[in-house]
Short mmCIF file of C-alpha atoms in Angstrom, two decimals:
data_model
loop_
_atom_site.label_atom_id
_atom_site.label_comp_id
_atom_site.label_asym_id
_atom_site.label_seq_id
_atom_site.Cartn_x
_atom_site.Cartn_y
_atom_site.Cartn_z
CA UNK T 1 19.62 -24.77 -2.27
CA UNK T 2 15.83 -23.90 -0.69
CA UNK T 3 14.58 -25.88 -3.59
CA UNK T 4 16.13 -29.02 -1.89
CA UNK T 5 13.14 -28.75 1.12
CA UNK T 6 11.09 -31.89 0.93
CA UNK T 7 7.39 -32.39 0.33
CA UNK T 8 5.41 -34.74 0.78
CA UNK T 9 3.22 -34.84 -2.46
CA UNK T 10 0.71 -37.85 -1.93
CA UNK T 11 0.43 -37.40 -5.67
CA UNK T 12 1.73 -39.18 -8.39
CA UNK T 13 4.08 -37.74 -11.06
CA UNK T 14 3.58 -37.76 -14.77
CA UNK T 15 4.62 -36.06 -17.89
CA UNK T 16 3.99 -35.81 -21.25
CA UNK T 17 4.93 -38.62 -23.84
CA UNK T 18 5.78 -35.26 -26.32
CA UNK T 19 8.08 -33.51 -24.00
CA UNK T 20 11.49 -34.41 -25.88
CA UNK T 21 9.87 -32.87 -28.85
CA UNK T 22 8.73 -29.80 -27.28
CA UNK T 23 11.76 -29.13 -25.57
CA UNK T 24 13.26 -29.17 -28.68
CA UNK T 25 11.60 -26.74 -30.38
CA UNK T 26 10.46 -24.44 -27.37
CA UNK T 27 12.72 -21.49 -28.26
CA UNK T 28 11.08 -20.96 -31.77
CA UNK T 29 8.47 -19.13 -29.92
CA UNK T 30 9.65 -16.30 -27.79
CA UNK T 31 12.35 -16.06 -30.51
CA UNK T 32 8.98 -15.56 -33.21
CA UNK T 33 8.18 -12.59 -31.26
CA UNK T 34 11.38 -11.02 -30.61
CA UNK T 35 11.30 -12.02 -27.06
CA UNK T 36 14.63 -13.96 -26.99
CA UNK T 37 16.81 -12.23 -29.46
CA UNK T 38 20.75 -14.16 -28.39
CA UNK T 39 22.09 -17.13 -27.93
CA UNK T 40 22.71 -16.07 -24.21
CA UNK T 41 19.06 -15.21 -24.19
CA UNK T 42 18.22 -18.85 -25.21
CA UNK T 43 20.55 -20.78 -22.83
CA UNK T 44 19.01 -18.39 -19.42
CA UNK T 45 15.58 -19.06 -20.79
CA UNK T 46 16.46 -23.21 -21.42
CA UNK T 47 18.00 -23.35 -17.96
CA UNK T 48 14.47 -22.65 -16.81
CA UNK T 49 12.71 -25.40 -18.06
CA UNK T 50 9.72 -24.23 -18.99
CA UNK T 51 8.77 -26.81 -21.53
CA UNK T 52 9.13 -29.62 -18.62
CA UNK T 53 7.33 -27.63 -16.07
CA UNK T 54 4.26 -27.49 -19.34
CA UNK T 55 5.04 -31.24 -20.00
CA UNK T 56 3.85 -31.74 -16.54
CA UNK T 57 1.61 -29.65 -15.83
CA UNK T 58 -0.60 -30.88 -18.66
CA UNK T 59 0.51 -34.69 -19.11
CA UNK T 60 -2.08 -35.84 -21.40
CA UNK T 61 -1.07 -33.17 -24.16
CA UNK T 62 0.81 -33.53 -27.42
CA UNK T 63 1.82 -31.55 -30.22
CA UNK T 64 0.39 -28.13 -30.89
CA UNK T 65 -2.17 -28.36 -27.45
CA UNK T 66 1.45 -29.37 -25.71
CA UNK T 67 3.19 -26.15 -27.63
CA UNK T 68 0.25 -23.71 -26.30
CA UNK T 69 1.43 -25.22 -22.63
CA UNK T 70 5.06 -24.43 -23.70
CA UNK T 71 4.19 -21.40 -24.86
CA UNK T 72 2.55 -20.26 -21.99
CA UNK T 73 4.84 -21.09 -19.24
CA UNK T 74 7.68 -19.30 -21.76
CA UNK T 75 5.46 -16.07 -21.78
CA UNK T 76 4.96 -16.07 -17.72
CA UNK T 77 8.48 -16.15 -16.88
CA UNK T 78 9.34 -13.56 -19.31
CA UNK T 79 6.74 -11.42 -18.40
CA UNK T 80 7.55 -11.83 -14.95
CA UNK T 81 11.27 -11.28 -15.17
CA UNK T 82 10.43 -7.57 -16.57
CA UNK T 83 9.46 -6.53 -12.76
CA UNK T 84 12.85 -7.99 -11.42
CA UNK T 85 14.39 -4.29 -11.88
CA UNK T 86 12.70 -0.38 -11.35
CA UNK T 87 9.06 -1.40 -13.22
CA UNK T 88 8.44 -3.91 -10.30
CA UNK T 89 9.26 -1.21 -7.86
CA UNK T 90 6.75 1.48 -9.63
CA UNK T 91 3.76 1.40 -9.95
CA UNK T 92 2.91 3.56 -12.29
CA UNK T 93 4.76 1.48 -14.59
CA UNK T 94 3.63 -1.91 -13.80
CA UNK T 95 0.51 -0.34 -14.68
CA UNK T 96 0.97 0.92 -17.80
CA UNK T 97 2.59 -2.64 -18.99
CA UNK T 98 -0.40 -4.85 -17.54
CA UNK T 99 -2.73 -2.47 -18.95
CA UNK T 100 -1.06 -3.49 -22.11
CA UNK T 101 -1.15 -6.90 -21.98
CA UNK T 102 -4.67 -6.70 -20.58
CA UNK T 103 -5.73 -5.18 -23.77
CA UNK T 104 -5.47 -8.22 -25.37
CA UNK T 105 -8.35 -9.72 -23.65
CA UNK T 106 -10.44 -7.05 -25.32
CA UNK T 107 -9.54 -7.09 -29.14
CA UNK T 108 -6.41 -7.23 -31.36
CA UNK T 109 -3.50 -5.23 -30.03
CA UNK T 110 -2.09 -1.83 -32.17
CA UNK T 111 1.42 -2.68 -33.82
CA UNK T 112 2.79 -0.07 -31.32
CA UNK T 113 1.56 -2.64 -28.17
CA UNK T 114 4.72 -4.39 -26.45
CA UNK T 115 6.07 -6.99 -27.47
CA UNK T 116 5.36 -8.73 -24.59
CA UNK T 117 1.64 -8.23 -24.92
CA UNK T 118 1.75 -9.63 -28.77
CA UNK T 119 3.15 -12.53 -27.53
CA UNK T 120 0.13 -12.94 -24.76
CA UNK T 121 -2.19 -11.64 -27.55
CA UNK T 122 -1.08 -14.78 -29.63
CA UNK T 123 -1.53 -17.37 -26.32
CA UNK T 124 -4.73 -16.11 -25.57
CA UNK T 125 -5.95 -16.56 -29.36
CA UNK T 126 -5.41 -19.74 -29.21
CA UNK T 127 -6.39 -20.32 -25.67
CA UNK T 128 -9.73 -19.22 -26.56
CA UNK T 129 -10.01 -21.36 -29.87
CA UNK T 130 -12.87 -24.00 -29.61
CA UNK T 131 -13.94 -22.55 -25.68
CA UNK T 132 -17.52 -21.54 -24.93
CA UNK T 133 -17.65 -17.31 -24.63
CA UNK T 134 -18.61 -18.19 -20.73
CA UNK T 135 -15.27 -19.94 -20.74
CA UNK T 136 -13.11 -17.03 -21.84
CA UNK T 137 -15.17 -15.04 -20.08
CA UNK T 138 -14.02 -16.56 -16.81
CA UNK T 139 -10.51 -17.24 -17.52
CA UNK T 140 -10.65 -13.53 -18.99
CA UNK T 141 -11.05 -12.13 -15.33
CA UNK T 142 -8.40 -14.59 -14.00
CA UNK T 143 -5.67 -13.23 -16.16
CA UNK T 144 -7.35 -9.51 -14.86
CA UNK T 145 -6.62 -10.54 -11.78
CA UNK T 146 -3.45 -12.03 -12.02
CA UNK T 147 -1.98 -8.88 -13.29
CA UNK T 148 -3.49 -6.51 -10.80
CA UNK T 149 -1.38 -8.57 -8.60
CA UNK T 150 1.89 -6.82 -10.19
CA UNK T 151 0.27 -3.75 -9.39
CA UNK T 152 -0.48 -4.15 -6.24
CA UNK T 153 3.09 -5.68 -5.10
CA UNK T 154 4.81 -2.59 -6.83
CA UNK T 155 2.64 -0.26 -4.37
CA UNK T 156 4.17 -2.12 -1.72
CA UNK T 157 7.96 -2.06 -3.05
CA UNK T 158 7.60 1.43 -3.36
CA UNK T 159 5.98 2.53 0.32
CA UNK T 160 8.51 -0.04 1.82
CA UNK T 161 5.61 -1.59 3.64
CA UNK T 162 5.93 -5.77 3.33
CA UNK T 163 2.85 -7.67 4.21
CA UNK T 164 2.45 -7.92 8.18
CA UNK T 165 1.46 -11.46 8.66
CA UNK T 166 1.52 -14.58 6.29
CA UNK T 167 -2.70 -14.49 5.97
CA UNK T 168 -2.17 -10.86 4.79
CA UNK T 169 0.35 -12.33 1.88
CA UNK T 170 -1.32 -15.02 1.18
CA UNK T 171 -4.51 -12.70 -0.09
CA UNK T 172 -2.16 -11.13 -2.21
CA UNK T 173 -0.29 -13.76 -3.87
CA UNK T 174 -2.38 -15.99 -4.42
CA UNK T 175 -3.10 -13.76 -7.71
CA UNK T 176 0.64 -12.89 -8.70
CA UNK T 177 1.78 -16.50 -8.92
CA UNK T 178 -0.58 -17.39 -11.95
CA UNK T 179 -1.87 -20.80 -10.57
CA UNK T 180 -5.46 -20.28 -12.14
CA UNK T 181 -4.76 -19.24 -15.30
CA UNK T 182 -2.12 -22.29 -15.33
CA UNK T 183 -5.35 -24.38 -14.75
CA UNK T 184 -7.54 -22.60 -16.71
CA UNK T 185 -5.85 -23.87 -19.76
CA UNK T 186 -5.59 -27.30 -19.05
CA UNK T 187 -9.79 -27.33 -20.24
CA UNK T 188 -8.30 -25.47 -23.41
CA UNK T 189 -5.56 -27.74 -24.29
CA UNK T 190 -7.72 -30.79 -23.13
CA UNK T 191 -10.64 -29.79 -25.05
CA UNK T 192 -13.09 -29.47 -21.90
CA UNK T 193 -15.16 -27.57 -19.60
CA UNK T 194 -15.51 -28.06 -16.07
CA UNK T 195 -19.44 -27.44 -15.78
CA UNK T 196 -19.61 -23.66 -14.48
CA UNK T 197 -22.30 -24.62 -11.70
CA UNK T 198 -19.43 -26.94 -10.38
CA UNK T 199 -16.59 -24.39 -10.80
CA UNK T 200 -18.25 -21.85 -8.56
CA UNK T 201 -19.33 -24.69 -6.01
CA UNK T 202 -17.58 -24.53 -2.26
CA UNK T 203 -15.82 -27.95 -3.00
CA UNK T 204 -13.80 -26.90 -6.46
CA UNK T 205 -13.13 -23.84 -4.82
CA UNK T 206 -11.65 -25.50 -1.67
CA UNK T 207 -9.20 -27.71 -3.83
CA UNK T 208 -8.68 -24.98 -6.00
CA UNK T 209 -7.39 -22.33 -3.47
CA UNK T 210 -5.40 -25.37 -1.93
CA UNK T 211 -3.68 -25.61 -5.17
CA UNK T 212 -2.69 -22.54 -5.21
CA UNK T 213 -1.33 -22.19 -1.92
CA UNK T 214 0.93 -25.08 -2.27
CA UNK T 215 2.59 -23.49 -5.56
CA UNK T 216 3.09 -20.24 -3.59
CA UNK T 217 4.56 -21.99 -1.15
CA UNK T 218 6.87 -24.24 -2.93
CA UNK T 219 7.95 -21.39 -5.42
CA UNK T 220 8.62 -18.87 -1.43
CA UNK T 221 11.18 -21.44 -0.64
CA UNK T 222 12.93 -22.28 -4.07
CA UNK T 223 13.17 -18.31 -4.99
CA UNK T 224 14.26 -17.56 -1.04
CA UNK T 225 17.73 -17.24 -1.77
CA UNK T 226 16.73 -15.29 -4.65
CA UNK T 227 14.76 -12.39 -3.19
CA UNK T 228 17.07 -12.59 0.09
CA UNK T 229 19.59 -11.17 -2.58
CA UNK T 230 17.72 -8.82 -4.16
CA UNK T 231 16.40 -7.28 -0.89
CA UNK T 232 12.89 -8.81 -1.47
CA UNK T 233 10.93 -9.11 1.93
CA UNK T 234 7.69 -10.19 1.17
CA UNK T 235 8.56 -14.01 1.15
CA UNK T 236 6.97 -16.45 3.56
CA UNK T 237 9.87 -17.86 4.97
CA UNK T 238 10.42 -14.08 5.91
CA UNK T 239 7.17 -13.03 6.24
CA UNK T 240 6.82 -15.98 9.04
CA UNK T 241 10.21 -15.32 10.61
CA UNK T 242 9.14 -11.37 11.20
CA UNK T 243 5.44 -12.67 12.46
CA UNK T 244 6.79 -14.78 14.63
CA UNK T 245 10.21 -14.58 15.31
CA UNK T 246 11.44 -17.83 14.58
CA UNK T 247 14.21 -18.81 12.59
CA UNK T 248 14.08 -19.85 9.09
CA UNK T 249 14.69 -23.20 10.04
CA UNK T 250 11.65 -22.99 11.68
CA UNK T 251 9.47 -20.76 8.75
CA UNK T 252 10.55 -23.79 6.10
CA UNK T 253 9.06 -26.64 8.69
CA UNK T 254 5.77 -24.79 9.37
CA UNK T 255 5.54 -24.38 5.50
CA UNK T 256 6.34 -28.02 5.06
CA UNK T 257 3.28 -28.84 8.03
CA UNK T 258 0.87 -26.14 5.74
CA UNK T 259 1.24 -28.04 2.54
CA UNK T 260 0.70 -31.32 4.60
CA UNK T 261 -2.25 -30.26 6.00
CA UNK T 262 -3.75 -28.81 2.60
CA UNK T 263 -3.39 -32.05 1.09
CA UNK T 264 -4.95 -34.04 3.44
CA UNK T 265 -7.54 -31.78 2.65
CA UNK T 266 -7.53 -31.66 -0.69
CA UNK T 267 -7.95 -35.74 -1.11
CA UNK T 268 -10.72 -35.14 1.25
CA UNK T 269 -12.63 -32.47 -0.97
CA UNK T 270 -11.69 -35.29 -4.13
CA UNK T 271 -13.60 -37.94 -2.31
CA UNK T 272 -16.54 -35.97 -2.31
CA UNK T 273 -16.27 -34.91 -5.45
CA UNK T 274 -18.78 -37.61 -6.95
CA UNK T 275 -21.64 -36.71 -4.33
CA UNK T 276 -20.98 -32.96 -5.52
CA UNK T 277 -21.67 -34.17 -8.88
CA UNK T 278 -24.67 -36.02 -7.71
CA UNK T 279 -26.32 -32.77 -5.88
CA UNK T 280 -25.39 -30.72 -9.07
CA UNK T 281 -27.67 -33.89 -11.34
CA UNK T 282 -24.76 -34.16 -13.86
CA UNK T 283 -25.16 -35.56 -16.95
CA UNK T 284 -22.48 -38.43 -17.94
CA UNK T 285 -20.15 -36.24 -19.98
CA UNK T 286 -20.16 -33.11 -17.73
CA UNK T 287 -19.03 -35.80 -14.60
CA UNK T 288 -16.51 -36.88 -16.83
CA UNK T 289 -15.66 -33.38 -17.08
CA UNK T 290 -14.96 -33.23 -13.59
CA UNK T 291 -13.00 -35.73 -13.33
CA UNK T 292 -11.15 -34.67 -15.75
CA UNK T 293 -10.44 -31.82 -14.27
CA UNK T 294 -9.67 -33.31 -11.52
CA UNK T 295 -6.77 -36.08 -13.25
CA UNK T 296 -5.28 -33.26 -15.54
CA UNK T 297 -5.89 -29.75 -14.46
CA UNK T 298 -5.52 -29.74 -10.74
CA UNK T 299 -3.34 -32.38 -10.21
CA UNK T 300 -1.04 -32.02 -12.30
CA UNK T 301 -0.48 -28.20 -11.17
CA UNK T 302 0.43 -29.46 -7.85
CA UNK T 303 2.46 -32.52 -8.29
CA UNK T 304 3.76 -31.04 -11.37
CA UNK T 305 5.35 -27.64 -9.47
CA UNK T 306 7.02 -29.65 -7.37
CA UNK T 307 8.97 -31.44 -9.34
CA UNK T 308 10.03 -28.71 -11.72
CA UNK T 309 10.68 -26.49 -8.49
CA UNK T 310 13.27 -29.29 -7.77
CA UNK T 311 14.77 -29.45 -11.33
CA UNK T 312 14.86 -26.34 -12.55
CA UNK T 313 17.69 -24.06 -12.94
CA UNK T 314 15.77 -20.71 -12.44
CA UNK T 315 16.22 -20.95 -9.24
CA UNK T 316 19.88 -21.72 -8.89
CA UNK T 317 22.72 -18.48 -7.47
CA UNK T 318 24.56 -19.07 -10.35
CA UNK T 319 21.20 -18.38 -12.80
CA UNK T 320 19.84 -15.92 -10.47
CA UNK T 321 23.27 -13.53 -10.46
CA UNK T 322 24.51 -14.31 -14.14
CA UNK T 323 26.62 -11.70 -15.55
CA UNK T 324 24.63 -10.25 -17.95
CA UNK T 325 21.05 -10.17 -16.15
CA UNK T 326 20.85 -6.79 -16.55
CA UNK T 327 21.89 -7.23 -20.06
CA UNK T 328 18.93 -9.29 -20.04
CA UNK T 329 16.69 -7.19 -18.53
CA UNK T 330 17.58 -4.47 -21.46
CA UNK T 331 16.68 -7.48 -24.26
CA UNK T 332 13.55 -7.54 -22.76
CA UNK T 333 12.64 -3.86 -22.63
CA UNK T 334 12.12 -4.11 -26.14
CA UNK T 335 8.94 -5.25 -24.64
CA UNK T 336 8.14 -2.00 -23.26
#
């Protein structure tokens, strides 16, 4: 399986001391909001393992800030498995459902929204709990962007264009595969803000776009066989092997030499990090902010992807192709 490609992640691995717990109980919530409504339903969504990929994504969590991790990752791969089918190929209605969830960024949601969106309506609630209005004001325009990204990929399903080189994708992407807001609510559940004059800075921008490339990357190769099935071409294993014209052999070791290459970087940009904080005249608790930041938001996104990338069952032909995804599909367009 693609998902068996090798990284090296000069990171180190952790995971949350409550992840047993919220494994456990991870079902209650889609099931709350009519998201999951069989057994069948449950068993796909477990195979997924959204409440590790939380657990490590935000390590120093517990309990309910753990849950609104859990909750999150739940919500993103339901939301994104509504485009598998037509919607993802029409624009017109990718619209008209991100619209919908956008609303919830506004103000409460009508009873008539989707049920999708209540269930983002609830996540952001509590994402917002306890964060300054600059905060949510920020991560507001993430989650914007993010789902303009649906948009914009259904436009090019539909006009049969894929993306003509990999820097083309990459502008593209880097919005539809959710990396910020991912990070954005580490500060939430780790009761935090990065300092805003620091967010915005060249460095955290650097290691920020860095992390997002290598989750793009990894997730390209695990879903290949995936999207090779489906017809998908606007992959960069694909995308490289059309650019170039070498063979995916090839595509996978040039991806493995990217991700290299960013982290090198990236532990570069970190070892700067304190002189940044110097130039920006922190005070002591906004420098532990950073660094913060630093230990369990960014990290953890990138260490963290790759080893649920390598454990999880989402990605395997047998999940992919159940009998029944369709069936699936329908459960789910309750959320229309």
């Amino acid at each position: 399986m693609p998902q068996d490609v090798d990284f090296s992640i000069p990171l180190p691995g952790r995971r949350s001391p409550d992840h047993a717990r919220a494994e456990a109980e991870h079902i209650d919530w889609p099931r709350s909001f009519g998201l999951i409504n069989s057994e069948a339903a449950a068993e796909r969504h477990r195979k997924g393992g959204y409440a590790d990929l939380a657990s490590r994504f935000y390590p120093s969590t517990s309990g309910a800030d753990l849950d609104l991790g859990v909750d999150l990752m739940s919500w993103f791969f339901l939301f994104d498995d509504l485009f598998d089918g037509p919607r993802g190929e029409d624009p017109v209605q990718a619209k008209q459902l991100t619209d919908a969830v956008a609303a919830a960024l506004e103000g409460p949601l009508p009873a008539s929204a989707p049920l999708i969106a209540h269930g983002f309506a609830d996540v952001w609630r509590r994402t917002c709990q306890g964060m300054s209005k600059e905060w949510c004001a920020r991560s507001a325009q993430h989650w914007r962007d993010y789902l303009q990204g649906y948009v914009d990929e259904a436009h090019g399903r539909r006009d049969e264009t894929p993306c003509g080189s990999a820097r083309e994708y990459l502008a593209m992407r880097r919005h539809t595969i959710g990396v910020q807001p991912t990070i954005d609510l580490a500060e939430a559940t780790g009761h935090f803000e990065v300092p805003h004059r620091v967010f915005d800075g060249a460095v955290m921008s650097a290691m920020l776009r860095i992390a997002v490339d290598v989750n793009l990357m990894l997730n390209d190769i695990a879903s290949l066989e995936k999207e090779e099935a489906r017809g998908e071409q606007n992959n960069m294993v694909l995308i490289l092997m059309r650019e170039h014209g070498w063979p995916k052999s090839r595509s996978i070791g040039h991806m493995q030499d990217e991700v290299r290459v960013r982290l090198e970087e990236f532990l570069l940009l970190e070892s700067i990090l304190p002189k940044v904080c110097d130039a920006f005249s922190l005070t002591a608790d906004e420098r532990e902010a950073v660094e913060r930041y630093r230990l369990d938001a960014v990290r953890p996104v990138i260490r963290g992807s790759y080893d649920w990338h390598r454990s999880s069952g989402r990605y395997d032909a047998e999940f992919a192709l159940a009998a029944g995804r369709q069936g699936f599909l329908e459960e789910l367009g309750s959320a229309r």
